[in-house]
């Protein structure tokens, strides 16, 4: 579909879901066959956001932009995953032709942690949840090592994740079990545009900050359906490292300070 700058909004092909893929220096680990399979999934459109990469990512994404259901947004400088996701979601939500907007928008990590088979399954879940009461406003993937599932996550990351989740629960009520899985869907909603209008203050925990903003905007918590993945494999270099732990703790403190006051 083409390569555009972050300020050139065009028209996406009509689809059930538009998925944003934040990309930064992905050229060496890019799996062409994986993304060919991903972008061939019916009823999907794709926005690949090149977040100021300094390698050959732009060249790699130019090839994938030739697909009729895919396009690339080029950000001039690296703003981090949070900003890349925000820009991509706004792109999906604010296309010029809104006569038939996508029913769902979302994002998924650029690595190969997620299986392409999960996308159609989540689309089926989204369709089945369309008429539930209360209305489901988002579907978040969860990396839970249930029997019969292929979830490969190191014990260190699992336990660190649970500690961080416990700390974050004090900042955001009803936080999903796995708030940091990199595959999330959101129902097309004008409130979501308002939530995304300003850059996030957090770099690593923007998913949680988004929930806080939603509550501040709508006066209620976002209704989330959390769906366990059938497949997820840890990919080196694609997730929060131990070196970033201090920054993550600072962001938790920030979110705690932003929590709604009682009374």
C-alpha positions as a printed Julia matrix, in Angstrom:
263×3 Matrix{Float64}:
   0.0     0.0    0.0
   2.98    2.28   0.43
   5.25    4.16   2.79
   3.98    7.34   4.45
   5.26    9.79   7.0
   3.71   10.03  10.45
   1.57   13.0    9.35
   0.16   11.7    6.04
  -3.14    9.95   6.74
  -4.56    7.94   3.87
  -7.16    5.23   3.46
  -6.73    1.64   4.58
  -8.52   -1.22   2.88
 -11.67   -2.29   4.72
 -11.0    -5.06   7.22
 -12.23   -6.44  10.52
  -9.01   -5.55  12.33
  -6.04   -3.27  11.77
  -2.89   -4.39  13.55
   0.05   -2.11  14.31
   3.58   -3.53  14.37
   6.18   -1.29  16.09
   9.59   -1.82  14.47
  13.05   -0.71  15.57
  16.24   -2.14  14.03
  14.48   -5.33  12.99
  16.46   -6.07   9.8
  18.72   -8.82  11.18
  16.0   -10.78  12.93
  13.21  -10.16  10.43
  11.48  -13.39   9.45
  10.12  -12.86   5.95
   8.09  -16.08   5.84
   6.54  -15.33   9.25
   5.34  -11.92   8.14
   4.17  -13.19   4.77
   1.94  -15.62   6.66
   0.79  -12.89   9.04
  -0.16  -10.39   6.34
  -1.97  -13.11   4.35
  -4.54  -13.59   7.12
  -8.01  -12.65   5.79
  -9.86   -9.62   7.2
  -6.68   -7.95   8.45
  -4.78   -4.81   7.53
  -1.32   -3.99   8.84
   0.51   -0.81   9.79
   4.26   -1.24  10.29
   5.71    1.7   12.21
   9.43    2.19  11.61
  10.51    3.88  14.83
  13.58    5.75  13.61
  15.58    2.6   12.85
  19.28    3.01  12.06
  19.74   -0.27  10.17
  18.1    -1.69   7.03
  14.61   -1.88   8.56
  13.25    0.75   6.17
  14.34   -1.32   3.17
  12.82   -4.45   4.7
   9.5    -2.74   5.35
   9.39   -1.18   1.88
   9.05   -4.7    0.49
   6.17   -5.61   2.8
   4.41   -2.32   1.98
   3.83   -3.68  -1.52
   1.07   -5.86  -0.06
  -2.39   -4.29  -0.66
  -3.34   -4.65   3.01
  -0.08   -3.3    4.46
   1.58    0.07   4.8
   4.53    1.61   6.6
   4.62    4.72   8.76
   8.09    6.27   9.04
   8.93    8.1   12.28
  12.0    10.33  11.83
  13.47    9.68  15.28
  13.29    6.78  17.73
  10.54    7.53  20.23
  10.22    4.07  21.75
   7.61    1.34  21.43
   4.96    3.34  23.28
   5.09    6.19  20.78
   5.28    3.86  17.78
   2.18    2.0   18.97
   0.35    5.26  19.73
   1.08    6.7   16.28
   0.06    3.46  14.6
  -3.21    3.12  16.51
  -4.14    6.73  15.74
  -3.4     6.0   12.09
  -5.77    3.03  12.24
  -8.49    4.96  14.07
  -8.33    8.2   12.08
  -8.26    7.1    8.45
 -10.07    9.52   6.16
 -12.65    6.99   4.99
 -14.59    6.1    8.13
 -17.74    4.89   6.32
 -16.67    1.35   7.16
 -13.98    1.62   9.85
 -12.3    -1.49  11.25
 -14.23   -3.12  14.08
 -11.02   -3.65  16.05
  -7.55   -2.13  16.15
  -4.54   -3.45  18.0
  -0.83   -4.09  18.07
   1.54   -7.03  18.03
   5.29   -7.26  18.58
   7.62   -7.39  15.56
   9.5   -10.47  16.79
   8.28  -14.0   16.13
   7.1   -14.69  19.69
   3.49  -15.0   18.51
   2.2   -17.63  16.1
   0.21  -16.49  13.04
  -2.39  -19.08  14.05
  -3.32  -16.91  17.03
  -4.64  -14.06  14.87
  -7.65  -15.88  13.32
  -8.41  -17.42  16.7
  -8.5   -13.99  18.34
 -10.66  -12.66  15.49
 -13.16  -15.44  16.17
 -13.13  -14.57  19.86
 -13.69  -10.9   19.01
 -16.7   -11.82  16.86
 -18.17  -14.0   19.6
 -17.82  -11.17  22.13
 -19.53   -8.52  20.0
 -22.89   -8.8   21.77
 -21.85   -9.65  25.31
 -23.03   -7.63  28.29
 -21.22   -5.69  29.53
 -19.63   -4.95  26.17
 -16.03   -6.09  25.88
 -13.81   -3.14  24.95
 -10.48   -4.94  24.55
  -8.96   -8.4   24.17
  -5.52   -8.9   25.67
  -3.3   -11.94  25.14
  -1.97  -13.69  28.23
   1.15  -15.85  28.43
  -0.07  -18.55  30.79
   1.66  -21.94  30.75
  -1.49  -24.07  30.86
  -1.4   -27.77  30.02
  -1.57  -28.32  26.27
  -0.15  -24.86  25.48
   3.33  -24.14  24.1
   4.43  -21.2   26.26
   8.21  -20.9   26.54
   9.07  -18.19  29.04
  12.12  -18.19  31.33
  11.45  -18.69  35.03
  13.32  -15.44  35.78
  11.06  -13.39  33.52
   7.96  -15.09  34.84
   8.7   -14.34  38.49
   9.94  -10.81  37.81
   6.76  -10.25  35.83
   4.6   -11.44  38.72
   6.42   -9.12  41.16
   5.91   -6.15  38.83
   2.26   -7.1   38.33
   1.73   -7.12  42.09
   3.25   -3.64  42.36
   1.2    -2.33  39.43
  -2.04   -3.63  40.92
  -1.8    -0.89  43.53
  -1.78    1.71  40.75
  -4.47    0.28  38.48
  -7.47   -1.68  39.82
  -8.53   -4.87  38.04
  -5.24   -5.1   36.16
  -5.12   -8.09  33.78
  -2.99  -11.07  34.82
  -0.47  -10.41  32.01
  -0.53   -6.72  31.18
   2.76   -6.83  29.26
   2.05   -9.4   26.53
   2.69   -7.73  23.19
  -0.59   -8.6   21.46
  -3.7    -6.58  22.24
  -6.94   -5.72  20.47
  -9.2    -2.73  21.16
 -12.71   -2.17  19.9
 -12.97    0.87  17.61
 -14.14    3.66  19.92
 -13.98    7.47  19.93
 -12.84    7.35  23.55
  -9.74    5.45  22.44
  -8.79    8.31  20.13
  -9.0    10.72  23.06
  -6.91    8.38  25.21
  -4.21    8.27  22.52
  -4.16   11.98  21.66
  -1.11   12.73  23.82
   2.21   10.84  24.01
   2.54    8.42  26.9
   4.61    9.43  29.9
   5.82    5.85  30.38
   8.08    3.91  28.01
   7.7     0.33  29.23
   4.31    0.37  30.96
   2.27    2.34  28.45
  -0.31   -0.47  28.34
  -1.07    0.2   32.01
  -0.99    3.97  31.49
  -3.54    3.5   28.7
  -5.89    1.83  31.19
  -5.47    4.73  33.6
  -6.24    7.23  30.84
  -9.3     5.24  29.81
 -10.67    5.37  33.33
  -9.97    9.11  33.56
 -11.69    9.7   30.19
 -14.75    7.46  30.59
 -15.15    7.29  34.36
 -15.02    3.49  34.31
 -12.44    0.74  33.95
 -11.9    -0.75  30.51
 -13.76   -4.05  30.09
 -11.08   -6.52  29.02
 -11.34  -10.13  27.94
  -8.01  -11.8   28.68
  -7.3   -14.77  26.43
  -4.51  -17.3   27.14
  -2.22  -17.87  24.17
  -1.76  -21.32  22.69
   1.8   -20.48  21.61
   4.43  -17.99  22.73
   8.23  -18.28  22.59
  10.59  -15.85  24.28
  12.8   -13.98  21.79
  16.13  -12.64  22.97
  16.59   -8.88  22.85
  12.93   -8.07  22.38
  11.76   -7.52  25.94
  12.55   -5.57  29.1
  16.04   -6.4   30.37
  17.37   -6.41  33.91
  19.17   -3.16  33.1
  15.8    -1.46  32.61
  14.42   -2.59  35.97
  15.07    0.75  37.68
  13.23    2.64  34.95
  10.31    0.23  35.22
  10.13    0.81  38.98
  10.14    4.57  38.36
   7.26    4.16  35.94
   5.3     2.12  38.47
   5.83    4.96  40.97
   4.58    7.44  38.36
   1.46    5.36  37.68
   0.83    5.04  41.39
   0.92    8.83  41.65
  -1.61    9.11  38.8
  -4.16    6.73  40.32
  -7.65    8.14  41.01
  -8.07    9.6   44.49
 -10.93    8.4   46.65
 -13.34   10.85  48.15
